[in-house]
Coordinates of C-alpha atoms in Angstrom, one line a residue:
X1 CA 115.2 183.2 107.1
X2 CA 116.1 182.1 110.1
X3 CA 117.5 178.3 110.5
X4 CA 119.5 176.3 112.9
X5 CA 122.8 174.9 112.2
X6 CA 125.2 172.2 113.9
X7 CA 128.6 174.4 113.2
X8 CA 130.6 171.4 114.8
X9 CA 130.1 168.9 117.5
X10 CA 128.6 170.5 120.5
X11 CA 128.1 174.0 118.9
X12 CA 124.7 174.9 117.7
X13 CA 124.0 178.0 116.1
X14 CA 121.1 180.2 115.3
X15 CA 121.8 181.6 111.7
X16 CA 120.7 183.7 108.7
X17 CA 120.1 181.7 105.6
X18 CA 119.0 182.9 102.4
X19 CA 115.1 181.9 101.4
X20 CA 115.1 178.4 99.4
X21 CA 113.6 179.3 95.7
X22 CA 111.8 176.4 94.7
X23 CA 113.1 174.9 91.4
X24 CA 111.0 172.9 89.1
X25 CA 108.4 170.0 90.3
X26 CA 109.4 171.5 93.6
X27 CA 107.0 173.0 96.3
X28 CA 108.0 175.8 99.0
X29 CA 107.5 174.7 102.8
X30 CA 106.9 176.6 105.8
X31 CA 108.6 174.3 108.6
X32 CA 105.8 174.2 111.6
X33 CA 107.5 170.9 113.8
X34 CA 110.7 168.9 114.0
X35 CA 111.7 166.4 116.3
X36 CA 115.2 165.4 117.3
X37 CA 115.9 162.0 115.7
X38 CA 119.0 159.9 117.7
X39 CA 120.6 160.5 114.3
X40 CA 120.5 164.2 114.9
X41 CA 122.2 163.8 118.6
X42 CA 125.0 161.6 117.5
X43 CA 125.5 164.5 114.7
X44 CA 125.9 167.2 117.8
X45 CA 128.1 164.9 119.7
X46 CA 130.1 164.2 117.1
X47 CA 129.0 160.6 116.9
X48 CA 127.9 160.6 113.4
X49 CA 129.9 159.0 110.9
X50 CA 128.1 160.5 108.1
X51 CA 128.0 163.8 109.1
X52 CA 129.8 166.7 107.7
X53 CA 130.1 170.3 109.2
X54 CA 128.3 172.9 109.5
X55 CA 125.4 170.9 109.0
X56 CA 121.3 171.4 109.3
X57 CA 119.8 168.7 111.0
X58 CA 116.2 167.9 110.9
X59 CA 114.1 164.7 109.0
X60 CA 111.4 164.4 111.4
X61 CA 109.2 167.1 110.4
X62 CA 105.7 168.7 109.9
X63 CA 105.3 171.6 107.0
X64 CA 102.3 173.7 105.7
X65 CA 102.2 174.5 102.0
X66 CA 103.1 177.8 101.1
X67 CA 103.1 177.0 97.1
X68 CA 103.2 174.4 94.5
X69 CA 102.8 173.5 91.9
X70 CA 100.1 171.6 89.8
X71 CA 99.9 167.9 91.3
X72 CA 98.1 164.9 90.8
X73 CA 98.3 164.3 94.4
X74 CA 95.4 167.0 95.0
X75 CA 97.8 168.9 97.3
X76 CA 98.0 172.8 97.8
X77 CA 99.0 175.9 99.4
X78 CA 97.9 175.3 103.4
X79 CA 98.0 171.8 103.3
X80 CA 99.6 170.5 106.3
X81 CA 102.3 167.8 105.1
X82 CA 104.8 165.8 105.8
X83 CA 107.5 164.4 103.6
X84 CA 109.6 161.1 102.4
X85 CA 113.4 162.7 104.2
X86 CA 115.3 160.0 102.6
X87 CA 116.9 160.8 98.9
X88 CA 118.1 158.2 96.4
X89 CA 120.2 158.6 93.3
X90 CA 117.7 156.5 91.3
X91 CA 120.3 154.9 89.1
X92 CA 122.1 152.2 91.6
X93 CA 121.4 148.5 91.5
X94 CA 119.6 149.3 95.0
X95 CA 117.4 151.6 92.9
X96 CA 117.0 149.8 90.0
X97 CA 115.3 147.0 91.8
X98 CA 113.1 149.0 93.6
X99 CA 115.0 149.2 97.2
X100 CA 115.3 152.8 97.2
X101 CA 115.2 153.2 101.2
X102 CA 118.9 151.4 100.5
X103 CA 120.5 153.6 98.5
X104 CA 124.0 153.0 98.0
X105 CA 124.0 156.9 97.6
X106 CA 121.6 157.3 100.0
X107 CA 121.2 160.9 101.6
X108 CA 119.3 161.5 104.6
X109 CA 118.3 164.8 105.3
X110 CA 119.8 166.2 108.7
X111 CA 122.9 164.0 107.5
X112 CA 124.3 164.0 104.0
X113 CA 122.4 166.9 103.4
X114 CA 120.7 170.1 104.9
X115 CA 117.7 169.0 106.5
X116 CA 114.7 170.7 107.8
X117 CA 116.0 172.9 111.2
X118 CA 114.9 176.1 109.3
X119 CA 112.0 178.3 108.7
X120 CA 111.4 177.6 105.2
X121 CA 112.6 174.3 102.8
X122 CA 111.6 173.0 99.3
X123 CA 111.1 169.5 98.6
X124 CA 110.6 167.8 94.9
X125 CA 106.3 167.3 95.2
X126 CA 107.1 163.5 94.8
X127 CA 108.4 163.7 98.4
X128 CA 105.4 165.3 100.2
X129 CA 102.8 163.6 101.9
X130 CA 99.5 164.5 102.4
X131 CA 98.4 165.0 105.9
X132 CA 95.1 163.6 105.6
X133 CA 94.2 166.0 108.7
X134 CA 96.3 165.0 111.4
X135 CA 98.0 168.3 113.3
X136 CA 101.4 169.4 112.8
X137 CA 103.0 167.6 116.3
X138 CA 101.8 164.5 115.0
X139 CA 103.0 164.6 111.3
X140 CA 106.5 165.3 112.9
X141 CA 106.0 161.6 114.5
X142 CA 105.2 160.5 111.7
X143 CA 109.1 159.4 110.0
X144 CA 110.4 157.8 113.2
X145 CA 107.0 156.0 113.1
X146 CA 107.8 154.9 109.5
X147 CA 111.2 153.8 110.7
X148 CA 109.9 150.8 113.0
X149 CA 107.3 150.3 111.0
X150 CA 109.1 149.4 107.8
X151 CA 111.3 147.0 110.2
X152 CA 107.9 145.5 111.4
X153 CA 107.5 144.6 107.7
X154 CA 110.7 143.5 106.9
X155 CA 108.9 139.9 107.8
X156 CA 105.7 138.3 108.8
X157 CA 104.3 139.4 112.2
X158 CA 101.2 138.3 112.8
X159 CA 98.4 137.9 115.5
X160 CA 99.6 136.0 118.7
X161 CA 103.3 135.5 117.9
X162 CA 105.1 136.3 120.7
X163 CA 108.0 139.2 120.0
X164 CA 110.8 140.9 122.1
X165 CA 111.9 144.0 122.0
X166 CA 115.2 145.1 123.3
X167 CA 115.4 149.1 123.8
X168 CA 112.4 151.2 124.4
X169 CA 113.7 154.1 123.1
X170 CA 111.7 156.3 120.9
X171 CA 112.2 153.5 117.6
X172 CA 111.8 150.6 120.1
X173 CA 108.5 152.1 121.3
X174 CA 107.4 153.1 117.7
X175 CA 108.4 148.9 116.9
X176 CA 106.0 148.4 119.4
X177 CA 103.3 150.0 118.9
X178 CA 103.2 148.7 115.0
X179 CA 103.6 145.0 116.7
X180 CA 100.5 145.7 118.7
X181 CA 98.9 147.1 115.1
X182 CA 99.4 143.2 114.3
X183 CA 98.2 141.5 117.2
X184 CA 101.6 140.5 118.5
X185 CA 102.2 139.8 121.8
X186 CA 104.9 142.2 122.8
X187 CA 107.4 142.0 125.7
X188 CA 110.2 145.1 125.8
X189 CA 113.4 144.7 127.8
X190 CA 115.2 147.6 128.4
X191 CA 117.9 149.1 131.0
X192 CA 116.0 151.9 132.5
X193 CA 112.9 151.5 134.7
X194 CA 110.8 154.7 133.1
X195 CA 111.6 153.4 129.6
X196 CA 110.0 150.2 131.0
X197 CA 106.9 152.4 132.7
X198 CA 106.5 153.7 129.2
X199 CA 106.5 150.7 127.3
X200 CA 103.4 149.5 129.3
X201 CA 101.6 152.9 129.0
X202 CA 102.1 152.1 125.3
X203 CA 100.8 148.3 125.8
X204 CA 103.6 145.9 125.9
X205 CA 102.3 142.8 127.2
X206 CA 105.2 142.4 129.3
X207 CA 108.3 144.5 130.9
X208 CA 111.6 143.0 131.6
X209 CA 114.7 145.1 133.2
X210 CA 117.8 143.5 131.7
X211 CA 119.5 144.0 134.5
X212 CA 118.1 141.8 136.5
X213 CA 120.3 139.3 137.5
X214 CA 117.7 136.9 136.0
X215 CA 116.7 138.7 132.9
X216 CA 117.1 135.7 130.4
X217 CA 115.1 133.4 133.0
X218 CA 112.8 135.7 132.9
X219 CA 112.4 136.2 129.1
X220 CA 112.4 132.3 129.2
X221 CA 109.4 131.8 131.3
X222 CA 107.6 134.3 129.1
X223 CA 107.7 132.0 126.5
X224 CA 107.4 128.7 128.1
X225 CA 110.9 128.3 127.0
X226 CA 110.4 127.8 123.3
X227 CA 111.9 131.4 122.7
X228 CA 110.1 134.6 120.7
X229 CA 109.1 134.2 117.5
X230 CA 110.5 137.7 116.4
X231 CA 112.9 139.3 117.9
X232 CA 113.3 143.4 117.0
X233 CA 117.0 144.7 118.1
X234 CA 116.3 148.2 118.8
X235 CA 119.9 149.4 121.1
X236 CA 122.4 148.7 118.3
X237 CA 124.8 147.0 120.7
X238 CA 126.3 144.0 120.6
X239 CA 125.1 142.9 124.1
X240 CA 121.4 143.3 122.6
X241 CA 121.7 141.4 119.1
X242 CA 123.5 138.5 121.4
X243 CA 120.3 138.1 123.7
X244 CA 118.2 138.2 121.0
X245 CA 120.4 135.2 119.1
X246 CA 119.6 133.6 122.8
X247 CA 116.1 134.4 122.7
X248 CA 114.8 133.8 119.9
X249 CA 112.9 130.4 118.9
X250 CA 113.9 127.7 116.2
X251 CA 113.0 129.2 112.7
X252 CA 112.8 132.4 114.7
X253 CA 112.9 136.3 112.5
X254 CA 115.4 138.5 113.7
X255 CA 115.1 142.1 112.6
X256 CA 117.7 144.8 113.0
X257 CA 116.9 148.4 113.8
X258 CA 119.5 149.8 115.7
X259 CA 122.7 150.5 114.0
X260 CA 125.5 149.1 115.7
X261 CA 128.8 151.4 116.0
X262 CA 131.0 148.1 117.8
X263 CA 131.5 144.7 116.3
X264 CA 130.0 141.9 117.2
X265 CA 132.1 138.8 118.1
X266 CA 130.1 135.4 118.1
X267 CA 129.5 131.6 117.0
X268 CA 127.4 131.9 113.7
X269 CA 126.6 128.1 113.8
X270 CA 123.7 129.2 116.6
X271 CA 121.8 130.6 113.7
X272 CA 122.2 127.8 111.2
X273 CA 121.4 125.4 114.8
X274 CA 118.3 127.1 114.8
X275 CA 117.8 128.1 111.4
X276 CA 117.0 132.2 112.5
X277 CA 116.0 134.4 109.7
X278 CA 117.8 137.5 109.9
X279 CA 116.3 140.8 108.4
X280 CA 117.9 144.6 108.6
X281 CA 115.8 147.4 107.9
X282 CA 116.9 150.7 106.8
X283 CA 115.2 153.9 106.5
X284 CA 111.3 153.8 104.9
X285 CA 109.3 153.4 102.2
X286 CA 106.5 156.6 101.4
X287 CA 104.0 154.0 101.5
X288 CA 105.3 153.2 105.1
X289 CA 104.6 156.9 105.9
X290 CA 101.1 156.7 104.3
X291 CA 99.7 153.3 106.0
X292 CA 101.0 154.9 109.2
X293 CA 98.9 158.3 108.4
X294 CA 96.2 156.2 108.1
X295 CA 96.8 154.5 111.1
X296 CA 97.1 157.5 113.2
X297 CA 93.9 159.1 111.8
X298 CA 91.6 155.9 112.5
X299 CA 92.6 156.7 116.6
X300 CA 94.3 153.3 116.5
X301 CA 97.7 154.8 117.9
X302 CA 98.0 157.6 120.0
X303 CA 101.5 158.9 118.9
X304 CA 101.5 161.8 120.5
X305 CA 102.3 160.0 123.9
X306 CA 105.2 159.4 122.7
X307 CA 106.1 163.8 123.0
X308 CA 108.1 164.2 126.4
X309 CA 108.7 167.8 125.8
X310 CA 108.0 170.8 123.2
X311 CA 111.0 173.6 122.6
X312 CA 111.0 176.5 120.9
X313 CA 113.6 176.9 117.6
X314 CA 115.3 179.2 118.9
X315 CA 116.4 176.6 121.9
X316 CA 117.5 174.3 120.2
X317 CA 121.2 174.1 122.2
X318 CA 118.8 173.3 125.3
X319 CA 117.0 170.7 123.2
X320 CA 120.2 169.2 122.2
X321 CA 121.9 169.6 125.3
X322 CA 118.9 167.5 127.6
X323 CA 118.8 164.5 124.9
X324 CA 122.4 164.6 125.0
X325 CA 122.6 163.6 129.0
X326 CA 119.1 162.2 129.0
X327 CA 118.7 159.7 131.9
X328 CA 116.1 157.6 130.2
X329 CA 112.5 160.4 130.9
X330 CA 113.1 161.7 127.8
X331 CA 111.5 159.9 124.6
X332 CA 110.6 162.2 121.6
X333 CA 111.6 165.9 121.8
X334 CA 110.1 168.3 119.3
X335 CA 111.4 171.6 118.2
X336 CA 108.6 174.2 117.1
X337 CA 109.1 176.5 114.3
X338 CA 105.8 177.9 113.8
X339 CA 102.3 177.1 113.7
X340 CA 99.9 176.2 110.8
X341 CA 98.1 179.5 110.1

């Protein structure tokens, strides 16, 4: 089979690979959609700390059946799926308690391991998801969905708080969007003007460019100068977890998305001043994935807005090579492998 591999940073390939033989309580996958996760990116750039080369990227993904075994999920050959990326060891004190999305041997695939950038995978059946009917683009939305909206959960959001947003990038949208499930009302700050554009096609309440010279004025006013109740950090930069410290109200959640690559240098006593609840959030639970399937299905959320442009496999170098010097206009980019037949 054909798949696609990252032989280095900046050097993608287009590769034979022999055809994945399904072992026990496993199910053979025909790969129809991937997108390009940030994770995926940094991995090309050589950005990725967890990364090892050659590697096959690819966790955002669509599949259809091609066989499987008996199931008490009801699934079966044709189904289109999509599936849980994120692999724990089962036996860690992360595990143990039930926090399997942190893993302290956590492997992603795309990143510790060979992913999905190939024409064919298997995947243990305890990993695949059913469908429930939505098409193959939007099943491949479905994990960087899951993402935001297992940091949405990480605390109580609820109908009229007002939360902030900083970075409207593809997780900072999908953070929005599962705000708005709540009744939240959501402001998004961001650098670029189209990111902003497509935060209100998505229905943020309220834009801000941060760099306007009176940005925090105007994330002040928003509030009445009481501050957000929740504040999602969705950049991973310092500059961005500082303003939402600023932002935030007394007794205030603070939830982290974006994963930082810098240190962050400033005067903890601001959170005990204003006693801030801070929450990370890593990877998903499958119930994340299957609420969200739900979600997508009632018409509620209309992910596929979120597509800025469809490539074929075999371009994947072009693929990688926009998101790589993307000026802001591009949000998800899938790759297609093949369509459900």
């Amino acid at each position: 089979m054909k798949g696609i591999t990252i032989a280095k940073p900046f050097e993608i390939q287009l590769v034979d690979l022999p055809a994945p033989v399904p072992a026990e309580g496993e199910a053979l996958l025909r790969v129809l959609y991937c997108g390009i996760c940030g994770a995926d990116v940094a991995s090309f750039t050589g950005n990725q700390p967890f990364t090892t080369y050659p590697r096959i990227p690819g966790h955002e993904f669509s599949a259809q059946i091609v066989s499987i075994p008996e199931n008490d999920k009801g699934l079966k050959a044709g189904d289109i799926v999509t599936c849980n990326p994120y692999f724990n060891c089962g036996g860690c004190y992360a595990c143990q308690k039930g926090l399997v999305n942190a893993c302290t041997d956590n492997q992603t695939m795309g990143v510790q391991r060979d992913g999905a950038f190939c024409e064919y995978i298997r995947m243990p059946v305890s990993r695949i998801i059913p469908g429930k009917g939505l098409t193959a683009r939007q099943l491949a939305l479905i994990e960087p969905f899951a993402i935001s909206q297992h940091a949405i959960s990480r605390c109580p959001v609820k109908a009229g708080d007002k939360l902030l947003v900083t970075g409207a990038g593809p997780i900072g949208l999908f953070a929005l969007l599962a705000a708005k499930v709540k009744g939240a009302e959501v402001t998004v700050s961001d650098v670029l003007a189209g990111r902003l554009e497509m935060a209100k096609a998505f229905g943020a309440d309220h834009v801000v460019n941060a760099t306007d010279p009176d940005a925090a004025q105007q994330l002040r006013d928003l509030t009445g100068g009481n501050g957000f109740d929740v504040c999602v950090e969705a950049c991973g930069q310092s500059v961005t977890f500082l303003s939402c410290i600023e932002q935030a109200a007394q007794g205030a959640n603070l939830i982290l998305i974006g994963n930082g690559k810098t240190e962050t240098t400033f005067l903890h006593s601001i959170l005990l001043k204003k006693e801030l609840n801070v929450f990370g959030s890593r990877n998903a639970y499958t119930a994340d994935f299957e609420a969200l399937i739900d979600i997508v299905s009632s018409g509620k959320v209309d992910v596929l807005k979120m597509v800025s442009a469809v490539y074929e496999a075999a371009d994947a170098a072009q693929a990688f090579d926009a998101l790589t010097h993307n000026d802001g206009s591009l949000e998800k980019v899938l790759l297609r492998f093949s369509d459900p037949v």
